[in-house]
Amino acid sequence: MDMALDGGRTLQTVVACHSNKVLLNLGKLHAERQGLRVISAKNGQDVVAKARLHLPELIVLSADLKKPTTEETVALLDSDPTLKGIRVVIIKGALPNMKDMLGRFPGVPWQKE
């Protein structure tokens, strides 16, 4: 089962940054088994750098990032014209199953095929 974004593009790459590295690695392993390419970032600045390099379809951020904070990271992403249109999901707690994020977040109009 593939996931598609608006326009039929298949979701391939996710940049993820979570304050709990164990949860991040577990989420990454599960997502990779589902066919997604997950790039881990260590902090907000690393998220921006990796997003510029890989141009992911989705960025997943923990709500409790520090230096830069989650809000500061989102502001950095918003201020970069090369990153316009990349969806950002902010989560609190454990990383959800990235394949099951479909339809759970307002503003993320994905569809299962």
CSV table of C-alpha atoms in Angstrom, one decimal:
chain,number,residue,atom,x,y,z
A,1,MET,CA,0.0,0.0,0.0
A,2,ASP,CA,1.5,3.3,-1.1
A,3,MET,CA,0.6,6.7,0.3
A,4,ALA,CA,0.0,9.6,-2.0
A,5,LEU,CA,0.1,13.3,-1.5
A,6,ASP,CA,-2.1,15.7,-3.4
A,7,GLY,CA,-1.3,15.4,-7.1
A,8,GLY,CA,-0.5,11.7,-6.8
A,9,ARG,CA,3.1,12.0,-5.7
A,10,THR,CA,4.1,9.1,-3.5
A,11,LEU,CA,5.4,9.9,0.0
A,12,GLN,CA,9.0,8.8,0.0
A,13,THR,CA,11.1,10.8,2.4
A,14,VAL,CA,10.4,12.0,6.0
A,15,VAL,CA,12.7,14.1,8.1
A,16,ALA,CA,12.0,13.4,11.8
A,17,CYS,CA,13.3,14.9,15.0
A,18,HIS,CA,12.2,13.8,18.4
A,19,SER,CA,13.6,14.6,21.8
A,20,ASN,CA,13.6,10.9,22.8
A,21,LYS,CA,16.2,9.2,20.6
A,22,VAL,CA,14.9,5.7,21.5
A,23,LEU,CA,11.4,6.6,20.3
A,24,LEU,CA,12.9,8.2,17.2
A,25,ASN,CA,14.8,5.1,16.3
A,26,LEU,CA,11.8,2.8,16.9
A,27,GLY,CA,9.6,5.0,14.7
A,28,LYS,CA,12.3,5.1,12.0
A,29,LEU,CA,12.6,1.3,12.0
A,30,HIS,CA,8.9,0.8,11.7
A,31,ALA,CA,8.5,3.5,8.9
A,32,GLU,CA,11.4,2.0,6.9
A,33,ARG,CA,9.7,-1.4,7.1
A,34,GLN,CA,6.7,0.3,5.5
A,35,GLY,CA,8.8,1.6,2.6
A,36,LEU,CA,9.5,5.1,3.8
A,37,ARG,CA,12.9,6.8,3.8
A,38,VAL,CA,13.3,8.4,7.2
A,39,ILE,CA,16.1,10.8,7.9
A,40,SER,CA,16.8,11.5,11.6
A,41,ALA,CA,17.8,15.0,12.7
A,42,LYS,CA,19.4,15.7,16.1
A,43,ASN,CA,17.9,19.2,16.6
A,44,GLY,CA,16.0,22.0,14.8
A,45,GLN,CA,19.0,23.3,12.9
A,46,ASP,CA,19.8,19.8,11.7
A,47,VAL,CA,16.1,19.5,10.6
A,48,VAL,CA,16.5,22.6,8.4
A,49,ALA,CA,19.8,21.5,7.0
A,50,LYS,CA,18.5,18.0,6.1
A,51,ALA,CA,15.3,19.4,4.7
A,52,ARG,CA,17.3,21.6,2.4
A,53,LEU,CA,19.4,18.7,1.3
A,54,HIS,CA,16.7,16.0,0.9
A,55,LEU,CA,13.5,18.0,0.2
A,56,PRO,CA,11.2,15.6,2.1
A,57,GLU,CA,7.5,15.4,1.6
A,58,LEU,CA,7.0,15.6,5.4
A,59,ILE,CA,8.8,16.8,8.5
A,60,VAL,CA,7.8,15.4,11.9
A,61,LEU,CA,8.9,17.3,15.0
A,62,SER,CA,8.6,16.6,18.7
A,63,ALA,CA,6.7,19.4,20.5
A,64,ASP,CA,9.4,19.7,23.1
A,65,LEU,CA,12.6,20.5,21.1
A,66,LYS,CA,15.2,22.7,22.8
A,67,LYS,CA,17.7,25.1,21.3
A,68,PRO,CA,16.2,25.9,18.8
A,69,THR,CA,12.7,25.2,20.2
A,70,THR,CA,10.0,23.5,18.1
A,71,GLU,CA,8.5,26.9,17.4
A,72,GLU,CA,11.8,28.4,16.4
A,73,THR,CA,12.4,25.4,14.1
A,74,VAL,CA,9.1,25.9,12.4
A,75,ALA,CA,9.9,29.6,12.0
A,76,LEU,CA,13.3,28.7,10.4
A,77,LEU,CA,11.5,26.3,8.0
A,78,ASP,CA,8.8,28.9,7.1
A,79,SER,CA,11.5,31.5,6.4
A,80,ASP,CA,13.3,29.4,3.9
A,81,PRO,CA,11.8,29.8,0.4
A,82,THR,CA,13.3,26.5,-0.8
A,83,LEU,CA,11.2,24.6,1.8
A,84,LYS,CA,7.8,26.1,1.0
A,85,GLY,CA,5.1,23.4,0.7
A,86,ILE,CA,6.7,20.8,2.9
A,87,ARG,CA,4.2,19.7,5.5
A,88,VAL,CA,5.2,19.8,9.1
A,89,VAL,CA,3.6,17.7,11.8
A,90,ILE,CA,4.3,18.4,15.5
A,91,ILE,CA,3.7,15.6,17.9
A,92,LYS,CA,3.7,15.3,21.6
A,93,GLY,CA,4.7,12.0,23.2
A,94,ALA,CA,5.7,8.9,21.4
A,95,LEU,CA,6.1,8.9,17.6
A,96,PRO,CA,3.0,7.5,16.0
A,97,ASN,CA,3.2,4.9,13.2
A,98,MET,CA,4.1,7.2,10.3
A,99,LYS,CA,2.0,5.1,7.9
A,100,ASP,CA,-1.0,5.6,10.2
A,101,MET,CA,-0.7,9.4,10.3
A,102,LEU,CA,-3.0,9.6,7.3
A,103,GLY,CA,-6.0,11.8,7.9
A,104,ARG,CA,-5.2,12.3,11.6
A,105,PHE,CA,-3.8,15.8,11.4
A,106,PRO,CA,-5.8,18.7,10.0
A,107,GLY,CA,-4.0,20.2,7.0
A,108,VAL,CA,-2.4,17.0,6.0
A,109,PRO,CA,-4.7,15.8,3.2
A,110,TRP,CA,-3.1,12.4,2.5
A,111,GLN,CA,-5.0,9.4,1.2
A,112,LYS,CA,-4.4,5.7,1.4
A,113,GLU,CA,-4.4,3.9,-1.9
